[in-house]
């Protein structure tokens, strides 16, 4: 087998077996499930946002001779910001019906190798 990967979605095991044995030179089949919906908000980080805001605002508002923060946000307030922004992002994703599933599977089972169909003489 080569290192290439081929994939397709099949409705039944039989369809997957047919494709692996008849249309390909054998292959691995698996029953796999993608996540129902990945919430983009889970990847918003309040601390990283505040750090980036600080860096971006420094040139316009920072003290070139001091080390005074422009946005001195206490950790508990940063956590509240993160919570509120994530809730807003979830509402935005829901409002627009955005479903993100990614490439990787959430779960899989019934993996097996299907050999190629024997050549007939």
mmCIF file of N, CA and C in Angstrom:
data_model
loop_
_atom_site.group_PDB
_atom_site.id
_atom_site.type_symbol
_atom_site.label_atom_id
_atom_site.label_comp_id
_atom_site.label_asym_id
_atom_site.label_seq_id
_atom_site.Cartn_x
_atom_site.Cartn_y
_atom_site.Cartn_z
ATOM 1 N N UNK A 1 0.843 -1.193 0.000
ATOM 2 C CA UNK A 1 0.000 0.000 0.000
ATOM 3 C C UNK A 1 0.876 1.240 0.000
ATOM 4 N N UNK A 2 0.419 2.232 -0.690
ATOM 5 C CA UNK A 2 1.156 3.491 -0.686
ATOM 6 C C UNK A 2 0.728 4.335 0.513
ATOM 7 N N UNK A 3 1.336 5.484 0.642
ATOM 8 C CA UNK A 3 1.047 6.348 1.788
ATOM 9 C C UNK A 3 -0.107 7.301 1.543
ATOM 10 N N UNK A 4 -0.763 7.172 0.408
ATOM 11 C CA UNK A 4 -1.873 8.075 0.112
ATOM 12 C C UNK A 4 -3.118 7.668 0.878
ATOM 13 N N UNK A 5 -3.974 8.630 1.061
ATOM 14 C CA UNK A 5 -5.209 8.408 1.809
ATOM 15 C C UNK A 5 -6.375 8.744 0.891
ATOM 16 N N UNK A 6 -7.336 7.854 0.848
ATOM 17 C CA UNK A 6 -8.564 8.079 0.093
ATOM 18 C C UNK A 6 -9.713 7.918 1.069
ATOM 19 N N UNK A 7 -10.697 8.770 0.974
ATOM 20 C CA UNK A 7 -11.831 8.616 1.880
ATOM 21 C C UNK A 7 -13.110 9.025 1.181
ATOM 22 N N UNK A 8 -14.170 8.418 1.633
ATOM 23 C CA UNK A 8 -15.497 8.733 1.127
ATOM 24 C C UNK A 8 -16.496 8.393 2.221
ATOM 25 N N UNK A 9 -17.661 8.968 2.117
ATOM 26 C CA UNK A 9 -18.717 8.645 3.075
ATOM 27 C C UNK A 9 -19.641 7.621 2.438
ATOM 28 N N UNK A 10 -19.943 6.589 3.180
ATOM 29 C CA UNK A 10 -20.829 5.528 2.698
ATOM 30 C C UNK A 10 -22.021 5.401 3.631
ATOM 31 N N UNK A 11 -23.128 5.000 3.076
ATOM 32 C CA UNK A 11 -24.341 4.809 3.879
ATOM 33 C C UNK A 11 -24.325 3.479 4.628
ATOM 34 N N UNK A 12 -23.667 2.467 4.045
ATOM 35 C CA UNK A 12 -23.675 1.135 4.659
ATOM 36 C C UNK A 12 -22.271 0.535 4.654
ATOM 37 N N UNK A 13 -22.078 -0.478 5.473
ATOM 38 C CA UNK A 13 -20.820 -1.222 5.490
ATOM 39 C C UNK A 13 -20.597 -1.880 4.139
ATOM 40 N N UNK A 14 -21.658 -2.428 3.566
ATOM 41 C CA UNK A 14 -21.559 -3.120 2.285
ATOM 42 C C UNK A 14 -21.032 -2.188 1.192
ATOM 43 N N UNK A 15 -21.508 -0.957 1.200
ATOM 44 C CA UNK A 15 -21.029 0.018 0.218
ATOM 45 C C UNK A 15 -19.535 0.277 0.421
ATOM 46 N N UNK A 16 -19.103 0.406 1.667
ATOM 47 C CA UNK A 16 -17.688 0.640 1.965
ATOM 48 C C UNK A 16 -16.833 -0.551 1.543
ATOM 49 N N UNK A 17 -17.315 -1.764 1.806
ATOM 50 C CA UNK A 17 -16.593 -2.979 1.412
ATOM 51 C C UNK A 17 -16.462 -3.032 -0.105
ATOM 52 N N UNK A 18 -17.538 -2.722 -0.813
ATOM 53 C CA UNK A 18 -17.514 -2.742 -2.280
ATOM 54 C C UNK A 18 -16.467 -1.756 -2.804
ATOM 55 N N UNK A 19 -16.487 -0.545 -2.306
ATOM 56 C CA UNK A 19 -15.537 0.472 -2.779
ATOM 57 C C UNK A 19 -14.104 0.043 -2.485
ATOM 58 N N UNK A 20 -13.845 -0.460 -1.275
ATOM 59 C CA UNK A 20 -12.491 -0.869 -0.896
ATOM 60 C C UNK A 20 -11.996 -2.032 -1.746
ATOM 61 N N UNK A 21 -12.854 -3.014 -1.995
ATOM 62 C CA UNK A 21 -12.406 -4.211 -2.704
ATOM 63 C C UNK A 21 -12.511 -4.096 -4.219
ATOM 64 N N UNK A 22 -13.521 -3.429 -4.723
ATOM 65 C CA UNK A 22 -13.755 -3.372 -6.169
ATOM 66 C C UNK A 22 -13.132 -2.141 -6.830
ATOM 67 N N UNK A 23 -13.213 -1.001 -6.172
ATOM 68 C CA UNK A 23 -12.761 0.238 -6.805
ATOM 69 C C UNK A 23 -11.359 0.648 -6.365
ATOM 70 N N UNK A 24 -10.906 0.118 -5.253
ATOM 71 C CA UNK A 24 -9.564 0.408 -4.746
ATOM 72 C C UNK A 24 -8.803 -0.908 -4.636
ATOM 73 N N UNK A 25 -7.541 -0.825 -4.276
ATOM 74 C CA UNK A 25 -6.729 -2.029 -4.081
ATOM 75 C C UNK A 25 -6.795 -2.472 -2.634
ATOM 76 N N UNK A 26 -8.002 -2.640 -2.124
ATOM 77 C CA UNK A 26 -8.190 -2.959 -0.718
ATOM 78 C C UNK A 26 -8.083 -1.688 0.102
ATOM 79 N N UNK A 27 -8.409 -1.815 1.368
ATOM 80 C CA UNK A 27 -8.307 -0.636 2.220
ATOM 81 C C UNK A 27 -8.929 -0.866 3.573
ATOM 82 N N UNK A 28 -8.692 0.074 4.439
ATOM 83 C CA UNK A 28 -9.256 0.034 5.784
ATOM 84 C C UNK A 28 -10.591 0.762 5.761
ATOM 85 N N UNK A 29 -11.578 0.179 6.406
ATOM 86 C CA UNK A 29 -12.861 0.857 6.560
ATOM 87 C C UNK A 29 -13.111 1.048 8.047
ATOM 88 N N UNK A 30 -13.894 2.047 8.363
ATOM 89 C CA UNK A 30 -14.173 2.355 9.757
ATOM 90 C C UNK A 30 -15.512 3.071 9.842
ATOM 91 N N UNK A 31 -16.243 2.786 10.882
ATOM 92 C CA UNK A 31 -17.452 3.550 11.171
ATOM 93 C C UNK A 31 -17.010 4.710 12.056
ATOM 94 N N UNK A 32 -17.207 5.922 11.571
ATOM 95 C CA UNK A 32 -16.679 7.085 12.281
ATOM 96 C C UNK A 32 -17.746 8.153 12.441
ATOM 97 N N UNK A 33 -17.598 8.932 13.509
ATOM 98 C CA UNK A 33 -18.561 9.993 13.789
ATOM 99 C C UNK A 33 -17.796 11.293 14.027
ATOM 100 N N UNK A 34 -18.231 12.333 13.319
ATOM 101 C CA UNK A 34 -17.656 13.660 13.523
ATOM 102 C C UNK A 34 -18.393 14.343 14.669
ATOM 103 N N UNK A 35 -17.790 15.378 15.248
ATOM 104 C CA UNK A 35 -18.505 16.137 16.280
ATOM 105 C C UNK A 35 -19.777 16.746 15.699
ATOM 106 N N UNK A 36 -20.808 16.875 16.510
ATOM 107 C CA UNK A 36 -22.065 17.463 16.043
ATOM 108 C C UNK A 36 -21.852 18.911 15.630
ATOM 109 N N UNK A 37 -21.128 19.674 16.425
ATOM 110 C CA UNK A 37 -20.860 21.068 16.107
ATOM 111 C C UNK A 37 -19.766 21.576 17.040
ATOM 112 N N UNK A 38 -18.686 22.036 16.455
ATOM 113 C CA UNK A 38 -17.599 22.604 17.245
ATOM 114 C C UNK A 38 -17.925 24.074 17.486
ATOM 115 N N UNK A 39 -17.963 24.466 18.720
ATOM 116 C CA UNK A 39 -18.236 25.861 19.064
ATOM 117 C C UNK A 39 -16.947 26.667 18.917
ATOM 118 N N UNK A 40 -16.961 27.612 17.996
ATOM 119 C CA UNK A 40 -15.784 28.452 17.765
ATOM 120 C C UNK A 40 -15.420 29.242 19.024
ATOM 121 N N UNK A 41 -16.404 29.494 19.864
ATOM 122 C CA UNK A 41 -16.167 30.269 21.089
ATOM 123 C C UNK A 41 -15.198 29.578 22.044
ATOM 124 N N UNK A 42 -15.082 28.262 21.975
ATOM 125 C CA UNK A 42 -14.185 27.532 22.873
ATOM 126 C C UNK A 42 -12.730 27.908 22.633
ATOM 127 N N UNK A 43 -12.481 28.563 21.506
ATOM 128 C CA UNK A 43 -11.114 28.920 21.155
ATOM 129 C C UNK A 43 -10.831 30.406 21.363
ATOM 130 N N UNK A 44 -11.757 31.089 22.016
ATOM 131 C CA UNK A 44 -11.516 32.478 22.412
ATOM 132 C C UNK A 44 -10.905 32.459 23.802
ATOM 133 N N UNK A 45 -9.792 33.127 23.967
ATOM 134 C CA UNK A 45 -9.099 33.175 25.248
ATOM 135 C C UNK A 45 -9.003 34.629 25.704
ATOM 136 N N UNK A 46 -9.622 34.942 26.826
ATOM 137 C CA UNK A 46 -9.648 36.305 27.340
ATOM 138 C C UNK A 46 -8.268 36.854 27.651
ATOM 139 N N UNK A 47 -7.396 36.016 28.202
ATOM 140 C CA UNK A 47 -6.038 36.456 28.542
ATOM 141 C C UNK A 47 -5.257 36.816 27.274
ATOM 142 N N UNK A 48 -5.322 35.942 26.273
ATOM 143 C CA UNK A 48 -4.612 36.209 25.019
ATOM 144 C C UNK A 48 -5.177 37.449 24.324
ATOM 145 N N UNK A 49 -6.494 37.618 24.383
ATOM 146 C CA UNK A 49 -7.117 38.796 23.784
ATOM 147 C C UNK A 49 -6.597 40.073 24.445
ATOM 148 N N UNK A 50 -6.564 40.084 25.780
ATOM 149 C CA UNK A 50 -6.100 41.270 26.508
ATOM 150 C C UNK A 50 -4.634 41.568 26.201
ATOM 151 N N UNK A 51 -3.806 40.524 26.101
ATOM 152 C CA UNK A 51 -2.392 40.725 25.766
ATOM 153 C C UNK A 51 -2.238 41.318 24.369
ATOM 154 N N UNK A 52 -2.997 40.790 23.415
ATOM 155 C CA UNK A 52 -2.909 41.305 22.047
ATOM 156 C C UNK A 52 -3.419 42.743 21.972
ATOM 157 N N UNK A 53 -4.496 43.037 22.679
ATOM 158 C CA UNK A 53 -5.019 44.408 22.702
ATOM 159 C C UNK A 53 -3.969 45.358 23.272
ATOM 160 N N UNK A 54 -3.298 44.926 24.325
ATOM 161 C CA UNK A 54 -2.243 45.737 24.947
ATOM 162 C C UNK A 54 -1.129 46.024 23.935
ATOM 163 N N UNK A 55 -0.678 44.994 23.238
ATOM 164 C CA UNK A 55 0.393 45.156 22.253
ATOM 165 C C UNK A 55 -0.030 46.067 21.102
ATOM 166 N N UNK A 56 -1.244 45.887 20.618
ATOM 167 C CA UNK A 56 -1.711 46.672 19.474
ATOM 168 C C UNK A 56 -1.952 48.134 19.842
ATOM 169 N N UNK A 57 -2.337 48.400 21.071
ATOM 170 C CA UNK A 57 -2.631 49.772 21.499
ATOM 171 C C UNK A 57 -1.389 50.516 21.976
ATOM 172 N N UNK A 58 -0.303 49.794 22.219
ATOM 173 C CA UNK A 58 0.889 50.407 22.816
ATOM 174 C C UNK A 58 1.411 51.587 22.004
ATOM 175 N N UNK A 59 1.534 51.420 20.692
ATOM 176 C CA UNK A 59 2.110 52.479 19.868
ATOM 177 C C UNK A 59 1.289 53.771 19.938
ATOM 178 N N UNK A 60 -0.016 53.644 19.991
ATOM 179 C CA UNK A 60 -0.883 54.824 20.030
ATOM 180 C C UNK A 60 -1.092 55.383 21.436
ATOM 181 N N UNK A 61 -1.041 54.511 22.451
ATOM 182 C CA UNK A 61 -1.446 54.953 23.789
ATOM 183 C C UNK A 61 -0.463 54.605 24.905
ATOM 184 N N UNK A 62 0.608 53.881 24.586
ATOM 185 C CA UNK A 62 1.531 53.426 25.621
ATOM 186 C C UNK A 62 2.538 54.482 26.039
ATOM 187 N N UNK A 63 3.129 54.266 27.197
ATOM 188 C CA UNK A 63 4.155 55.158 27.741
ATOM 189 C C UNK A 63 5.517 54.647 27.269
ATOM 190 N N UNK A 64 6.181 55.370 26.360
ATOM 191 C CA UNK A 64 7.461 54.886 25.837
ATOM 192 C C UNK A 64 8.571 54.839 26.884
ATOM 193 N N UNK A 65 8.402 55.530 28.001
ATOM 194 C CA UNK A 65 9.442 55.549 29.027
ATOM 195 C C UNK A 65 9.035 54.805 30.294
ATOM 196 N N UNK A 66 7.904 54.151 30.251
ATOM 197 C CA UNK A 66 7.440 53.455 31.448
ATOM 198 C C UNK A 66 6.888 52.086 31.110
ATOM 199 N N UNK A 67 6.453 51.424 32.145
ATOM 200 C CA UNK A 67 5.905 50.081 31.979
ATOM 201 C C UNK A 67 4.487 50.064 32.543
ATOM 202 N N UNK A 68 3.694 51.039 32.121
ATOM 203 C CA UNK A 68 2.330 51.166 32.622
ATOM 204 C C UNK A 68 1.382 50.480 31.643
ATOM 205 N N UNK A 69 0.581 49.571 32.168
ATOM 206 C CA UNK A 69 -0.387 48.884 31.310
ATOM 207 C C UNK A 69 -1.467 49.852 30.839
ATOM 208 N N UNK A 70 -1.891 49.672 29.608
ATOM 209 C CA UNK A 70 -2.997 50.457 29.067
ATOM 210 C C UNK A 70 -4.316 49.860 29.550
ATOM 211 N N UNK A 71 -4.367 48.537 29.562
ATOM 212 C CA UNK A 71 -5.585 47.822 29.968
ATOM 213 C C UNK A 71 -5.287 46.943 31.186
ATOM 214 N N UNK A 72 -5.194 47.528 32.376
ATOM 215 C CA UNK A 72 -4.933 46.717 33.570
ATOM 216 C C UNK A 72 -6.215 46.010 34.031
ATOM 217 N N UNK A 73 -6.449 44.841 33.474
ATOM 218 C CA UNK A 73 -7.686 44.105 33.758
ATOM 219 C C UNK A 73 -7.391 43.006 34.770
ATOM 220 N N UNK A 74 -8.123 43.009 35.873
ATOM 221 C CA UNK A 74 -7.955 41.989 36.910
ATOM 222 C C UNK A 74 -8.378 40.624 36.357
ATOM 223 N N UNK A 75 -7.753 39.538 36.854
ATOM 224 C CA UNK A 75 -8.064 38.199 36.353
ATOM 225 C C UNK A 75 -9.553 37.843 36.397
ATOM 226 N N UNK A 76 -10.251 38.238 37.464
ATOM 227 C CA UNK A 76 -11.675 37.890 37.556
ATOM 228 C C UNK A 76 -12.501 38.647 36.510
ATOM 229 N N UNK A 77 -12.080 39.863 36.176
ATOM 230 C CA UNK A 77 -12.777 40.623 35.133
ATOM 231 C C UNK A 77 -12.458 40.059 33.751
ATOM 232 N N UNK A 78 -11.230 39.597 33.573
ATOM 233 C CA UNK A 78 -10.843 38.963 32.311
ATOM 234 C C UNK A 78 -11.639 37.675 32.110
ATOM 235 N N UNK A 79 -11.845 36.918 33.179
ATOM 236 C CA UNK A 79 -12.651 35.692 33.101
ATOM 237 C C UNK A 79 -14.096 36.022 32.743
ATOM 238 N N UNK A 80 -14.615 37.111 33.303
ATOM 239 C CA UNK A 80 -15.976 37.536 32.976
ATOM 240 C C UNK A 80 -16.065 37.974 31.515
ATOM 241 N N UNK A 81 -15.054 38.691 31.040
ATOM 242 C CA UNK A 81 -15.007 39.088 29.625
ATOM 243 C C UNK A 81 -15.038 37.850 28.734
ATOM 244 N N UNK A 82 -14.207 36.865 29.068
ATOM 245 C CA UNK A 82 -14.150 35.635 28.279
ATOM 246 C C UNK A 82 -15.515 34.953 28.245
ATOM 247 N N UNK A 83 -16.170 34.864 29.389
ATOM 248 C CA UNK A 83 -17.488 34.225 29.474
ATOM 249 C C UNK A 83 -18.509 34.963 28.612
ATOM 250 N N UNK A 84 -18.531 36.289 28.712
ATOM 251 C CA UNK A 84 -19.513 37.079 27.965
ATOM 252 C C UNK A 84 -19.253 37.029 26.454
ATOM 253 N N UNK A 85 -17.984 37.107 26.064
ATOM 254 C CA UNK A 85 -17.659 37.050 24.634
ATOM 255 C C UNK A 85 -18.008 35.675 24.074
ATOM 256 N N UNK A 86 -17.696 34.623 24.822
ATOM 257 C CA UNK A 86 -18.038 33.272 24.355
ATOM 258 C C UNK A 86 -19.546 33.108 24.187
ATOM 259 N N UNK A 87 -20.330 33.642 25.120
ATOM 260 C CA UNK A 87 -21.792 33.564 24.995
ATOM 261 C C UNK A 87 -22.265 34.299 23.744
ATOM 262 N N UNK A 88 -21.672 35.455 23.475
ATOM 263 C CA UNK A 88 -22.028 36.224 22.281
ATOM 264 C C UNK A 88 -21.630 35.467 21.016
ATOM 265 N N UNK A 89 -20.467 34.857 21.033
ATOM 266 C CA UNK A 89 -20.023 34.080 19.873
ATOM 267 C C UNK A 89 -20.945 32.889 19.630
ATOM 268 N N UNK A 90 -21.380 32.223 20.707
ATOM 269 C CA UNK A 90 -22.321 31.103 20.563
ATOM 270 C C UNK A 90 -23.632 31.576 19.951
ATOM 271 N N UNK A 91 -24.134 32.725 20.413
ATOM 272 C CA UNK A 91 -25.382 33.275 19.865
ATOM 273 C C UNK A 91 -25.209 33.613 18.389
ATOM 274 N N UNK A 92 -24.070 34.171 18.022
ATOM 275 C CA UNK A 92 -23.771 34.502 16.622
ATOM 276 C C UNK A 92 -23.742 33.239 15.768
ATOM 277 N N UNK A 93 -23.066 32.189 16.263
ATOM 278 C CA UNK A 93 -22.974 30.933 15.520
ATOM 279 C C UNK A 93 -24.357 30.319 15.341
ATOM 280 N N UNK A 94 -25.163 30.336 16.396
ATOM 281 C CA UNK A 94 -26.527 29.803 16.324
ATOM 282 C C UNK A 94 -27.394 30.623 15.378
ATOM 283 N N UNK A 95 -27.312 31.940 15.471
ATOM 284 C CA UNK A 95 -28.126 32.832 14.633
ATOM 285 C C UNK A 95 -27.904 32.559 13.149
ATOM 286 N N UNK A 96 -26.668 32.296 12.779
ATOM 287 C CA UNK A 96 -26.335 32.109 11.372
ATOM 288 C C UNK A 96 -26.319 30.636 10.958
ATOM 289 N N UNK A 97 -26.704 29.760 11.888
ATOM 290 C CA UNK A 97 -26.775 28.337 11.567
ATOM 291 C C UNK A 97 -25.437 27.742 11.155
ATOM 292 N N UNK A 98 -24.362 28.227 11.756
ATOM 293 C CA UNK A 98 -23.029 27.749 11.394
ATOM 294 C C UNK A 98 -22.708 26.460 12.137
ATOM 295 N N UNK A 99 -22.382 25.429 11.378
ATOM 296 C CA UNK A 99 -22.005 24.142 11.945
ATOM 297 C C UNK A 99 -20.584 23.839 11.505
ATOM 298 N N UNK A 100 -19.711 23.652 12.470
ATOM 299 C CA UNK A 100 -18.316 23.341 12.194
ATOM 300 C C UNK A 100 -18.034 21.927 12.704
ATOM 301 N N UNK A 101 -17.522 21.062 11.832
ATOM 302 C CA UNK A 101 -17.251 19.686 12.249
ATOM 303 C C UNK A 101 -15.777 19.321 12.177
ATOM 304 N N UNK A 102 -14.962 20.107 11.510
ATOM 305 C CA UNK A 102 -13.544 19.803 11.419
ATOM 306 C C UNK A 102 -13.285 18.572 10.572
ATOM 307 N N UNK A 103 -12.054 18.105 10.599
ATOM 308 C CA UNK A 103 -11.667 16.945 9.807
ATOM 309 C C UNK A 103 -11.601 15.678 10.657
ATOM 310 N N UNK A 104 -11.126 15.806 11.883
ATOM 311 C CA UNK A 104 -10.929 14.626 12.721
ATOM 312 C C UNK A 104 -12.251 14.126 13.289
ATOM 313 N N UNK A 105 -12.273 12.836 13.586
ATOM 314 C CA UNK A 105 -13.483 12.209 14.112
ATOM 315 C C UNK A 105 -13.564 12.339 15.629
ATOM 316 N N UNK A 106 -14.780 12.387 16.120
ATOM 317 C CA UNK A 106 -15.037 12.413 17.563
ATOM 318 C C UNK A 106 -14.920 11.000 18.130
ATOM 319 N N UNK A 107 -15.377 10.022 17.350
ATOM 320 C CA UNK A 107 -15.347 8.625 17.792
ATOM 321 C C UNK A 107 -15.305 7.724 16.564
ATOM 322 N N UNK A 108 -14.804 6.518 16.751
ATOM 323 C CA UNK A 108 -14.806 5.537 15.664
ATOM 324 C C UNK A 108 -14.912 4.137 16.249
ATOM 325 N N UNK A 109 -15.374 3.227 15.404
ATOM 326 C CA UNK A 109 -15.489 1.824 15.817
ATOM 327 C C UNK A 109 -15.545 0.961 14.560
ATOM 328 N N UNK A 110 -15.461 -0.330 14.763
ATOM 329 C CA UNK A 110 -15.587 -1.316 13.685
ATOM 330 C C UNK A 110 -14.556 -1.122 12.579
ATOM 331 N N UNK A 111 -13.301 -0.857 12.956
ATOM 332 C CA UNK A 111 -12.243 -0.734 11.963
ATOM 333 C C UNK A 111 -11.880 -2.124 11.450
ATOM 334 N N UNK A 112 -11.675 -2.226 10.152
ATOM 335 C CA UNK A 112 -11.223 -3.497 9.591
ATOM 336 C C UNK A 112 -10.559 -3.266 8.244
ATOM 337 N N UNK A 113 -9.705 -4.221 7.863
ATOM 338 C CA UNK A 113 -9.046 -4.156 6.566
ATOM 339 C C UNK A 113 -9.834 -5.012 5.587
ATOM 340 N N UNK A 114 -10.106 -4.455 4.425
ATOM 341 C CA UNK A 114 -10.793 -5.177 3.354
ATOM 342 C C UNK A 114 -9.766 -5.421 2.253
ATOM 343 N N UNK A 115 -9.466 -6.686 1.949
ATOM 344 C CA UNK A 115 -8.476 -6.967 0.903
ATOM 345 C C UNK A 115 -9.044 -6.650 -0.484
ATOM 346 N N UNK A 116 -8.162 -6.464 -1.463
ATOM 347 C CA UNK A 116 -8.660 -6.230 -2.816
ATOM 348 C C UNK A 116 -9.351 -7.479 -3.352
ATOM 349 N N UNK A 117 -10.217 -7.280 -4.303
ATOM 350 C CA UNK A 117 -10.911 -8.406 -4.931
ATOM 351 C C UNK A 117 -9.872 -9.242 -5.678
ATOM 352 N N UNK A 118 -9.905 -10.555 -5.473
ATOM 353 C CA UNK A 118 -8.940 -11.407 -6.184
ATOM 354 C C UNK A 118 -9.134 -11.268 -7.697
ATOM 355 N N UNK A 119 -8.006 -11.252 -8.400
ATOM 356 C CA UNK A 119 -8.100 -11.157 -9.854
ATOM 357 C C UNK A 119 -8.582 -12.484 -10.407
ATOM 358 N N UNK A 120 -9.500 -12.409 -11.363
ATOM 359 C CA UNK A 120 -10.020 -13.641 -11.972
ATOM 360 C C UNK A 120 -9.222 -13.949 -13.229
ATOM 361 N N UNK A 121 -9.079 -15.240 -13.509
ATOM 362 C CA UNK A 121 -8.295 -15.681 -14.685
ATOM 363 C C UNK A 121 -9.105 -15.668 -15.917
#
